[in-house]
CSV table of C-alpha atoms and ligand atoms in Angstrom, one decimal:
chain,number,residue,atom,x,y,z
A,1,UNK,CA,-29.6,-17.7,11.6
A,2,UNK,CA,-30.3,-17.1,15.2
A,3,UNK,CA,-28.0,-14.9,17.4
A,4,UNK,CA,-27.3,-18.0,19.5
A,5,UNK,CA,-26.3,-20.0,16.4
A,6,UNK,CA,-24.1,-17.1,15.3
A,7,UNK,CA,-22.3,-17.0,18.7
A,8,UNK,CA,-21.6,-20.7,18.5
A,9,UNK,CA,-20.5,-20.7,14.9
A,10,UNK,CA,-16.8,-21.5,14.3
A,11,UNK,CA,-17.0,-19.0,11.5
A,12,UNK,CA,-17.8,-16.3,13.9
A,13,UNK,CA,-14.8,-17.2,16.1
A,14,UNK,CA,-12.5,-16.9,13.1
A,15,UNK,CA,-14.2,-13.9,11.6
A,16,UNK,CA,-12.1,-12.2,9.0
A,17,UNK,CA,-9.7,-15.2,9.3
A,18,UNK,CA,-8.1,-13.5,12.4
A,19,UNK,CA,-5.4,-15.6,13.9
A,20,UNK,CA,-5.7,-18.2,11.1
A,21,UNK,CA,-2.4,-19.3,9.5
A,22,UNK,CA,-3.4,-19.4,5.8
A,23,UNK,CA,-0.1,-20.6,4.4
A,24,UNK,CA,3.7,-20.3,4.5
A,25,UNK,CA,6.0,-17.5,3.3
A,26,UNK,CA,9.7,-16.9,3.3
A,27,UNK,CA,9.3,-13.2,2.3
A,28,UNK,CA,8.6,-11.5,5.6
A,29,UNK,CA,7.6,-12.1,9.2
A,30,UNK,CA,5.3,-9.6,11.0
A,31,UNK,CA,4.4,-9.6,14.7
A,32,UNK,CA,5.6,-11.6,17.7
A,33,UNK,CA,9.4,-11.8,18.3
A,34,UNK,CA,10.1,-10.9,14.7
A,35,UNK,CA,8.5,-7.5,15.0
A,36,UNK,CA,9.0,-7.0,11.3
A,37,UNK,CA,11.6,-8.5,9.1
A,38,UNK,CA,11.9,-8.7,5.3
A,39,UNK,CA,13.7,-12.0,4.5
A,40,UNK,CA,15.3,-11.9,8.0
A,41,UNK,CA,16.4,-8.3,8.0
A,42,UNK,CA,15.0,-6.0,10.6
A,43,UNK,CA,12.8,-3.2,9.2
A,44,UNK,CA,14.7,-0.7,11.4
A,45,UNK,CA,18.1,-1.6,9.7
A,46,UNK,CA,16.5,-1.5,6.3
A,47,UNK,CA,14.8,1.9,6.8
A,48,UNK,CA,17.9,3.5,8.2
A,49,UNK,CA,20.6,2.1,6.0
A,50,UNK,CA,19.1,0.9,2.7
A,51,UNK,CA,17.5,2.6,-0.3
A,52,UNK,CA,14.2,1.5,-1.7
A,53,UNK,CA,15.7,-0.2,-4.8
A,54,UNK,CA,17.8,-2.4,-2.6
A,55,UNK,CA,14.6,-3.6,-0.9
A,56,UNK,CA,12.8,-4.1,-4.2
A,57,UNK,CA,15.8,-6.2,-5.3
A,58,UNK,CA,15.7,-8.1,-2.0
A,59,UNK,CA,12.0,-8.9,-2.4
A,60,UNK,CA,12.1,-9.8,-6.1
A,61,UNK,CA,15.4,-11.6,-6.3
A,62,UNK,CA,15.6,-13.1,-2.8
A,63,UNK,CA,18.8,-11.4,-1.7
A,64,UNK,CA,20.4,-8.0,-1.2
A,65,UNK,CA,22.3,-6.7,-4.3
A,66,UNK,CA,26.0,-5.9,-4.4
A,67,UNK,CA,26.9,-2.3,-5.2
A,68,UNK,CA,27.4,-3.3,-8.8
A,69,UNK,CA,24.1,-5.1,-9.1
A,70,UNK,CA,22.2,-2.2,-7.4
A,71,UNK,CA,23.7,0.3,-9.9
A,72,UNK,CA,22.7,-2.0,-12.8
A,73,UNK,CA,19.2,-2.6,-11.4
A,74,UNK,CA,18.5,1.1,-10.9
A,75,UNK,CA,19.6,1.8,-14.4
A,76,UNK,CA,17.4,-0.9,-15.7
A,77,UNK,CA,14.4,0.6,-13.9
A,78,UNK,CA,15.4,4.1,-15.0
A,79,UNK,CA,15.3,3.0,-18.6
A,80,UNK,CA,11.7,1.7,-18.3
A,81,UNK,CA,10.0,4.9,-17.2
A,82,UNK,CA,8.6,6.0,-20.5
A,83,UNK,CA,4.9,5.3,-21.3
A,84,UNK,CA,3.5,3.7,-24.4
A,85,UNK,CA,1.4,6.1,-26.6
A,86,UNK,CA,-1.7,4.0,-26.2
A,87,UNK,CA,-1.4,4.2,-22.4
A,88,UNK,CA,-1.1,8.0,-22.5
A,89,UNK,CA,-4.2,8.1,-24.7
A,90,UNK,CA,-6.2,6.0,-22.2
A,91,UNK,CA,-4.9,8.1,-19.2
A,92,UNK,CA,-6.1,11.3,-21.0
A,93,UNK,CA,-9.6,9.8,-21.3
A,94,UNK,CA,-10.0,9.0,-17.5
A,95,UNK,CA,-12.3,11.6,-15.9
A,96,UNK,CA,-10.4,14.2,-13.9
A,97,UNK,CA,-12.4,13.5,-10.8
A,98,UNK,CA,-11.6,9.8,-10.7
A,99,UNK,CA,-9.9,8.5,-7.6
A,100,UNK,CA,-6.2,7.9,-8.3
A,101,UNK,CA,-6.4,4.4,-7.0
A,102,UNK,CA,-8.9,3.6,-9.8
A,103,UNK,CA,-6.3,5.1,-12.2
A,104,UNK,CA,-3.6,2.7,-10.8
A,105,UNK,CA,-6.0,-0.2,-11.4
A,106,UNK,CA,-6.6,0.9,-15.0
A,107,UNK,CA,-2.9,1.5,-15.6
A,108,UNK,CA,-2.2,-2.1,-14.5
A,109,UNK,CA,-5.0,-3.6,-16.4
A,110,UNK,CA,-4.4,-1.7,-19.6
A,111,UNK,CA,-0.6,-2.4,-19.5
A,112,UNK,CA,-1.6,-6.1,-19.4
A,113,UNK,CA,-3.1,-5.6,-22.9
A,114,UNK,CA,0.0,-3.8,-24.3
A,115,UNK,CA,2.7,-5.8,-22.7
A,116,UNK,CA,1.2,-9.2,-21.7
A,117,UNK,CA,3.1,-11.7,-19.6
A,118,UNK,CA,4.9,-14.1,-21.9
A,119,UNK,CA,8.0,-16.2,-22.1
A,120,UNK,CA,10.0,-13.2,-23.3
A,121,UNK,CA,8.3,-10.7,-20.9
A,122,UNK,CA,8.3,-12.9,-17.9
A,123,UNK,CA,6.9,-12.3,-14.4
A,124,UNK,CA,10.0,-10.6,-13.1
A,125,UNK,CA,10.2,-8.4,-16.2
A,126,UNK,CA,6.5,-7.4,-15.7
A,127,UNK,CA,7.1,-6.7,-12.0
A,128,UNK,CA,10.1,-4.4,-12.8
A,129,UNK,CA,8.2,-2.6,-15.6
A,130,UNK,CA,5.3,-1.9,-13.3
A,131,UNK,CA,7.7,-0.7,-10.6
A,132,UNK,CA,9.4,1.6,-13.0
A,133,UNK,CA,6.3,2.9,-14.8
A,134,UNK,CA,3.8,3.6,-12.0
A,135,UNK,CA,5.1,7.0,-10.9
A,136,UNK,CA,5.3,8.2,-14.6
A,137,UNK,CA,1.8,6.9,-15.5
A,138,UNK,CA,0.1,8.2,-12.3
A,139,UNK,CA,1.6,11.6,-12.6
A,140,UNK,CA,1.1,11.9,-16.3
A,141,UNK,CA,-2.6,11.4,-15.6
A,142,UNK,CA,-2.5,13.7,-12.5
A,143,UNK,CA,-1.1,16.7,-14.4
A,144,UNK,CA,-3.3,16.1,-17.4
A,145,UNK,CA,-6.4,15.9,-15.3
A,146,UNK,CA,-5.6,18.6,-12.8
A,147,UNK,CA,-3.4,21.1,-14.7
A,148,UNK,CA,-5.7,21.9,-17.6
A,149,UNK,CA,-4.6,19.1,-19.9
A,150,UNK,CA,-0.8,19.5,-19.3
A,151,UNK,CA,1.1,16.7,-21.0
A,152,UNK,CA,4.3,16.2,-18.9
A,153,UNK,CA,7.4,14.4,-20.0
A,154,UNK,CA,7.1,11.3,-17.8
A,155,UNK,CA,10.8,10.6,-18.0
A,156,UNK,CA,13.3,12.1,-15.6
A,157,UNK,CA,17.0,11.7,-14.9
A,158,UNK,CA,16.3,11.1,-11.2
A,159,UNK,CA,18.4,8.3,-9.9
A,160,UNK,CA,15.7,6.5,-7.8
A,161,UNK,CA,12.0,6.0,-7.7
A,162,UNK,CA,11.5,8.3,-4.7
A,163,UNK,CA,13.1,11.3,-6.4
A,164,UNK,CA,11.6,10.4,-9.7
A,165,UNK,CA,8.1,10.6,-8.2
A,166,UNK,CA,8.7,13.8,-6.3
A,167,UNK,CA,10.4,15.4,-9.3
A,168,UNK,CA,7.5,14.6,-11.6
A,169,UNK,CA,4.9,15.7,-9.0
A,170,UNK,CA,6.5,19.1,-8.2
A,171,UNK,CA,8.4,19.8,-11.5
A,172,UNK,CA,11.6,20.2,-9.6
A,173,UNK,CA,14.1,18.0,-7.7
A,174,UNK,CA,13.3,17.3,-4.1
A,175,UNK,CA,15.5,18.3,-1.2
A,176,UNK,CA,17.8,15.6,0.2
A,177,UNK,CA,15.6,15.4,3.3
A,178,UNK,CA,12.4,14.8,1.2
A,179,UNK,CA,14.2,12.3,-1.0
A,180,UNK,CA,15.3,10.3,2.1
A,181,UNK,CA,11.8,10.5,3.7
A,182,UNK,CA,10.1,9.2,0.6
A,183,UNK,CA,12.7,6.4,0.3
A,184,UNK,CA,12.1,5.4,3.9
A,185,UNK,CA,8.3,5.5,3.4
A,186,UNK,CA,8.6,3.3,0.3
A,187,UNK,CA,10.7,0.8,2.3
A,188,UNK,CA,8.2,0.6,5.1
A,189,UNK,CA,5.3,0.1,2.7
A,190,UNK,CA,7.0,-2.6,0.5
A,191,UNK,CA,5.9,-5.8,2.2
A,192,UNK,CA,3.7,-7.1,5.0
A,193,UNK,CA,3.1,-10.8,4.9
A,194,UNK,CA,-0.5,-12.0,4.4
A,195,UNK,CA,-2.3,-8.7,4.5
A,196,UNK,CA,-5.6,-8.4,2.6
A,197,UNK,CA,-4.2,-7.1,-0.7
A,198,UNK,CA,-1.3,-9.6,-0.8
A,199,UNK,CA,-3.6,-12.4,0.1
A,200,UNK,CA,-6.0,-11.3,-2.7
A,201,UNK,CA,-3.0,-11.4,-5.1
A,202,UNK,CA,-2.1,-14.9,-4.0
A,203,UNK,CA,-5.7,-16.1,-4.3
A,204,UNK,CA,-5.8,-14.9,-7.9
A,205,UNK,CA,-2.3,-16.2,-8.7
A,206,UNK,CA,-3.3,-19.6,-7.3
A,207,UNK,CA,-5.9,-20.0,-10.0
A,208,UNK,CA,-3.0,-19.8,-12.5
A,209,UNK,CA,-4.2,-16.5,-13.7
A,210,UNK,CA,-1.8,-13.9,-15.1
A,211,UNK,CA,0.4,-11.4,-13.2
A,212,UNK,CA,-1.6,-8.3,-14.2
A,213,UNK,CA,-4.9,-9.8,-12.9
A,214,UNK,CA,-3.3,-10.6,-9.6
A,215,UNK,CA,-2.0,-7.1,-9.2
A,216,UNK,CA,-5.2,-5.5,-10.4
A,217,UNK,CA,-7.1,-7.4,-7.8
A,218,UNK,CA,-4.6,-6.5,-5.1
A,219,UNK,CA,-5.1,-2.8,-5.9
A,220,UNK,CA,-8.8,-3.2,-5.5
A,221,UNK,CA,-8.3,-4.7,-2.0
A,222,UNK,CA,-5.8,-2.0,-1.0
A,223,UNK,CA,-8.1,0.8,-1.9
A,224,UNK,CA,-10.4,0.3,1.1
A,225,UNK,CA,-10.0,2.4,4.2
A,226,UNK,CA,-9.6,-0.6,6.5
A,227,UNK,CA,-6.4,-1.3,4.5
A,228,UNK,CA,-4.3,1.1,2.4
A,229,UNK,CA,-7.0,3.7,2.1
A,230,UNK,CA,-6.4,4.4,5.8
A,231,UNK,CA,-3.6,6.9,5.1
A,232,UNK,CA,-5.9,9.1,3.2
A,233,UNK,CA,-8.6,8.8,5.9
A,234,UNK,CA,-6.0,9.6,8.6
A,235,UNK,CA,-5.1,12.8,6.7
A,236,UNK,CA,-8.7,13.8,6.5
A,237,UNK,CA,-9.0,13.3,10.2
A,238,UNK,CA,-5.9,15.2,11.4
A,239,UNK,CA,-6.6,18.1,9.0
A,240,UNK,CA,-10.0,18.7,10.7
A,241,UNK,CA,-8.2,20.0,13.9
A,242,UNK,CA,-6.2,23.1,14.4
A,243,UNK,CA,-5.0,22.4,18.0
A,244,UNK,CA,-4.3,19.3,20.1
A,245,UNK,CA,-7.3,20.4,22.4
A,246,UNK,CA,-9.7,20.5,19.4
A,247,UNK,CA,-8.3,17.1,18.3
A,248,UNK,CA,-8.9,15.5,21.7
A,249,UNK,CA,-12.5,16.7,22.0
A,250,UNK,CA,-13.3,15.9,18.4
A,251,UNK,CA,-11.9,12.3,18.6
A,252,UNK,CA,-13.6,11.8,21.9
A,253,UNK,CA,-16.9,12.6,20.4
A,254,UNK,CA,-16.2,10.3,17.4
A,255,UNK,CA,-15.4,7.5,19.9
A,256,UNK,CA,-18.6,8.1,21.8
A,257,UNK,CA,-20.4,7.6,18.5
A,258,UNK,CA,-18.4,4.3,18.0
A,259,UNK,CA,-16.7,5.6,14.9
A,260,UNK,CA,-13.5,4.0,13.7
A,261,UNK,CA,-10.4,6.2,14.0
A,262,UNK,CA,-8.5,5.6,10.9
A,263,UNK,CA,-4.8,4.9,11.2
A,264,UNK,CA,-5.2,3.1,14.5
A,265,UNK,CA,-5.2,-0.6,15.4
A,266,UNK,CA,-3.7,-3.6,13.7
A,267,UNK,CA,-4.6,-7.2,13.1
A,268,UNK,CA,-1.1,-8.5,13.7
A,269,UNK,CA,0.6,-6.2,16.2
A,270,UNK,CA,-0.6,-5.9,19.7
A,271,UNK,CA,1.3,-3.0,21.3
A,272,UNK,CA,2.9,-1.0,18.5
A,273,UNK,CA,3.5,-1.0,14.8
A,274,UNK,CA,7.3,-0.9,14.3
A,275,UNK,CA,6.9,0.9,11.0
A,276,UNK,CA,5.0,3.7,12.8
A,277,UNK,CA,7.9,4.3,15.1
A,278,UNK,CA,10.1,5.0,12.1
A,279,UNK,CA,7.7,7.1,10.1
A,280,UNK,CA,6.7,9.1,13.2
A,281,UNK,CA,10.3,10.3,13.6
A,282,UNK,CA,10.3,11.4,9.9
A,283,UNK,CA,7.0,13.2,10.4
A,284,UNK,CA,8.7,15.1,13.2
A,285,UNK,CA,11.8,15.9,11.2
A,286,UNK,CA,9.8,17.2,8.3
A,287,UNK,CA,7.6,19.3,10.6
A,288,UNK,CA,10.7,20.9,12.2
A,289,UNK,CA,12.1,21.6,8.7
A,290,UNK,CA,8.8,23.2,7.7
A,291,UNK,CA,8.8,25.3,10.9
A,292,UNK,CA,5.4,24.1,11.9
A,293,UNK,CA,4.6,21.3,14.4
A,294,UNK,CA,0.8,21.9,14.2
A,295,UNK,CA,-0.1,18.7,12.4
A,296,UNK,CA,2.4,16.7,14.3
A,297,UNK,CA,1.1,18.0,17.7
A,298,UNK,CA,-2.5,17.2,16.6
A,299,UNK,CA,-1.4,13.7,15.6
A,300,UNK,CA,0.4,13.1,18.9
A,301,UNK,CA,-2.6,14.3,20.9
A,302,UNK,CA,-4.8,11.8,19.1
A,303,UNK,CA,-2.1,9.1,19.6
A,304,UNK,CA,-2.1,9.7,23.4
A,305,UNK,CA,-5.9,9.8,23.7
A,306,UNK,CA,-6.3,6.5,21.7
A,307,UNK,CA,-3.8,4.8,23.9
A,308,UNK,CA,-5.1,6.1,27.2
A,309,UNK,CA,-8.8,5.4,26.3
A,310,UNK,CA,-8.6,2.3,24.2
A,311,UNK,CA,-5.0,0.9,24.3
A,312,UNK,CA,-5.0,1.4,20.5
A,313,UNK,CA,-1.7,2.5,18.8
A,314,UNK,CA,-1.1,4.2,15.5
A,315,UNK,CA,-0.2,2.0,12.5
A,316,UNK,CA,2.0,3.0,9.6
A,317,UNK,CA,-0.8,4.9,7.9
A,318,UNK,CA,-1.2,7.4,10.7
A,319,UNK,CA,2.1,9.3,10.6
A,320,UNK,CA,2.5,8.6,6.9
A,321,UNK,CA,-0.3,11.1,6.4
A,322,UNK,CA,1.5,14.1,7.9
A,323,UNK,CA,4.8,12.9,6.4
A,324,UNK,CA,3.3,12.9,2.8
A,325,UNK,CA,1.4,16.1,3.4
A,326,UNK,CA,4.7,17.9,4.4
A,327,UNK,CA,6.3,16.7,1.2
A,328,UNK,CA,3.4,18.3,-0.7
A,329,UNK,CA,1.8,15.0,-1.8
A,330,UNK,CA,-1.9,15.6,-2.4
A,331,UNK,CA,-4.0,13.4,-0.1
A,332,UNK,CA,-5.6,11.3,-2.9
A,333,UNK,CA,-2.2,10.2,-4.0
A,334,UNK,CA,-1.3,8.7,-0.6
A,335,UNK,CA,-2.6,5.2,-1.4
A,336,UNK,CA,-1.2,5.2,-4.9
A,337,UNK,CA,2.2,5.8,-3.4
A,338,UNK,CA,1.6,2.7,-1.3
A,339,UNK,CA,1.0,0.8,-4.6
A,340,UNK,CA,4.2,2.1,-6.1
A,341,UNK,CA,6.0,0.4,-3.2
A,342,UNK,CA,3.8,-2.6,-2.4
A,343,UNK,CA,4.1,-3.8,-6.0
A,344,UNK,CA,7.4,-5.4,-4.9
A,345,UNK,CA,5.8,-7.3,-2.0
A,346,UNK,CA,2.9,-8.4,-4.2
A,347,UNK,CA,5.2,-9.6,-6.9
A,348,UNK,CA,7.4,-11.6,-4.5
A,349,UNK,CA,4.2,-13.3,-3.2
A,350,UNK,CA,2.9,-14.1,-6.6
A,351,UNK,CA,6.3,-15.7,-7.5
A,352,UNK,CA,6.2,-17.6,-4.2
A,353,UNK,CA,2.7,-18.8,-4.8
A,354,UNK,CA,3.4,-19.9,-8.3
A,355,UNK,CA,6.6,-21.7,-7.3
A,356,UNK,CA,4.6,-24.1,-5.0
A,357,UNK,CA,1.1,-23.6,-6.2
A,358,UNK,CA,-2.1,-25.1,-4.7
A,359,UNK,CA,-5.4,-23.5,-5.4
A,360,UNK,CA,-6.5,-21.3,-2.5
A,361,UNK,CA,-10.1,-22.3,-1.9
A,362,UNK,CA,-11.3,-22.5,1.7
A,363,UNK,CA,-14.6,-23.9,2.9
A,364,UNK,CA,-17.5,-22.1,4.5
A,365,UNK,CA,-19.7,-23.0,7.4
A,366,UNK,CA,-23.2,-23.2,5.9
A,367,UNK,CA,-25.8,-21.1,7.9
A,368,UNK,CA,-28.7,-21.0,5.4
A,369,UNK,CA,-32.1,-22.8,5.5
A,370,UNK,CA,-32.5,-26.5,5.8
A,371,UNK,CA,-33.1,-28.6,2.7
A,372,UNK,CA,-36.5,-27.6,1.2
A,373,UNK,CA,-38.7,-28.2,-1.7
A,374,UNK,CA,-38.4,-26.2,-4.9
A,375,UNK,CA,-41.7,-24.5,-6.0
A,376,UNK,CA,-42.0,-23.7,-9.6
A,377,UNK,CA,-42.3,-20.0,-10.5
A,378,UNK,CA,-46.1,-20.2,-11.5
A,379,UNK,CA,-47.0,-21.7,-8.1
A,380,UNK,CA,-44.9,-19.3,-5.9
B,1,COA,C1,-6.9,-2.6,11.3
B,1,COA,C2,-8.2,-3.1,11.7
B,1,COA,C3,-9.1,-3.4,10.5
B,1,COA,C4,-7.9,-4.4,12.5
B,1,COA,O1,-9.1,-4.9,12.8
B,1,COA,P1,-9.4,-6.2,13.7
B,1,COA,O2,-8.1,-7.0,13.9
B,1,COA,O3,-10.5,-7.0,13.0
B,1,COA,O4,-9.8,-5.7,15.1
B,1,COA,P2,-11.3,-5.4,15.5
B,1,COA,O5,-12.0,-4.6,14.4
B,1,COA,O6,-11.9,-6.6,16.0
B,1,COA,O7,-11.0,-4.4,16.8
B,1,COA,C5,-11.0,-4.8,18.1
B,1,COA,C6,-11.7,-3.7,18.9
B,1,COA,O8,-11.0,-2.5,18.8
B,1,COA,C7,-11.8,-1.5,18.2
B,1,COA,N1,-11.0,-0.8,17.2
B,1,COA,C8,-10.0,-1.4,16.4
B,1,COA,N2,-9.5,-0.4,15.6
B,1,COA,C9,-10.1,0.7,15.9
B,1,COA,C10,-10.0,2.0,15.5
B,1,COA,N3,-9.1,2.3,14.5
B,1,COA,N4,-10.8,3.0,16.0
B,1,COA,C11,-11.7,2.7,17.0
B,1,COA,N5,-11.8,1.5,17.5
B,1,COA,C12,-11.1,0.5,17.0
B,1,COA,C13,-12.9,-2.3,17.5
B,1,COA,O9,-14.1,-1.5,17.3
B,1,COA,C14,-13.1,-3.4,18.4
B,1,COA,O10,-13.9,-3.0,19.5
B,1,COA,P3,-15.0,-3.9,20.2
B,1,COA,O11,-14.2,-5.2,20.6
B,1,COA,O12,-15.6,-3.1,21.3
B,1,COA,O13,-16.0,-4.2,19.1
B,1,COA,C15,-8.9,-2.1,12.7
B,1,COA,O14,-8.0,-1.8,13.8
B,1,COA,C16,-9.3,-0.9,12.0
B,1,COA,O15,-10.4,-0.8,11.4
B,1,COA,N6,-8.5,0.2,12.0
B,1,COA,C17,-8.7,1.4,11.3
B,1,COA,C18,-8.3,1.3,9.8
B,1,COA,C19,-6.9,1.3,9.6
B,1,COA,O16,-6.1,2.1,10.2
B,1,COA,N7,-6.4,0.4,8.8
B,1,COA,C20,-5.0,0.2,8.4
B,1,COA,C21,-4.4,-1.0,9.0
B,1,COA,S1,-2.7,-1.1,8.7
C-alpha cells in the first residue's frame, strides 16, 4: 500500500480503534465529565472510604453490600483460599525464571480443568474463586521458585485480600498503613471500561466461550508494557536514577531517541489520570514512613519534565511502581497484583457481555493486492 493510500485510509484514522465507541456498558465510565466512576460512584470516594471487597461486590453483584453482606462475602472469599493438590503440583513444575504473568495465565487455565464452569459452579462462583485463590496460587509458586523449593501454607487468617497477599509475601502481617495502601491500589486497578484486556475478555465471551478462556486471554493482553506491564516498566525506569537531576537528563535523552516513557499518557484521559492523583499521595505517604523520598523525588522530577516538554501526565502505573516497591513487592509481581484486582472488572464485563450477547466481529478495510490469477506451484 502506498503512503498516500495509507494516509487516506479510514483504518489509519481510527488506528487502534482510538475514539471508536465499541459498545455500551453500565459498569464504569472513564474520561470526560465522569472522570472515573464505578457504577456511578466516584473513584475518589471509593478509594478513600471503601475496602476492596466492597468494590469487588459492587462490580460482581451490581450494588454496594450492606455491612452484613460484606462480612458474609469476605468470609466466603476467605474460605476459598486453599489450592487443589493438582494445582500445587503444576505450580511446582513451572520454571523459576518464568514471568509471574505467565504463571497467572497458567493458574487460570489450569483451574479451568479442575473446576470447570458448570450449572453448579456458575460464572459468579468461578469469578469469586479466582479472586480468592490468585494471591495464594501466585505466592505458592513464588516462594517455591525463589526460596529453594519452600512450600508455604497458602491459607492465612487475614481478613481481606490486601493483607492476605502481603502476609503471604512477607511471612508476617502488614502494617495498617501498608494494608490500607494495598487496598487503595486494588480499588484503583479494579475496573476501567473498554481497556485492551477487558475488551479482549469481551471478544472471547462474545463467541460463547467459557469464563476461564476469557480471563486467560485478558491476562495475555494485560501483560504487555503498553497496558498493565507499564507498572513494571515504570519501576525499571525510576530505579535507574539516584537523583532528580540524573532522572531529568536520563529521560531527556530517552525522549531525544523517541523512546516511550512508560507510565505516561493515556488513551482516554487528556489532562490527568484521576487514579494517579490518589496513588501518588500514597506513594508520598509510604516514602515518608520509610524515611526516604529518593524514589518519590525522582518520580516527581520525571513527571514535571514530561508535562513541561510533552504535556504528558503520569497514569496509574507510574506512582503504583514506587508504592508497590515501598511495600516490598518485587517488581515482577506488579502486573500480577493488577490481575488480582482486575479479575473483578473482567468478570463484570463477561457477565454484561453474556447478558446481551452479540458476536464482536468488526470489519477491516482491505489494503492488499487487486484480484489476481492463481499460478500453480509447479509454474511459480
Ligand atoms: C497509553 C498509550 C498506549 C496511549 O497511546 P495512544 O492513545 O495511542 O497515544 P499515541 O501513542 O498516539 O500518543 C500520542 C503522541 O504522544 C506520544 N506519547 C504518548 N505516550 C508517550 C509516552 N509514554 N512517552 C513518550 N511519548 C508518548 C506518542 O509518541 C505520540 O507522539 P507523536 O504524535 O509525535 O507520534 C501511550 O500513551 C503509551 O504508550 N504510554 C506508555 C505505556 C503506558 O504507560 N501504558 C499504560 C497505560 S494506562
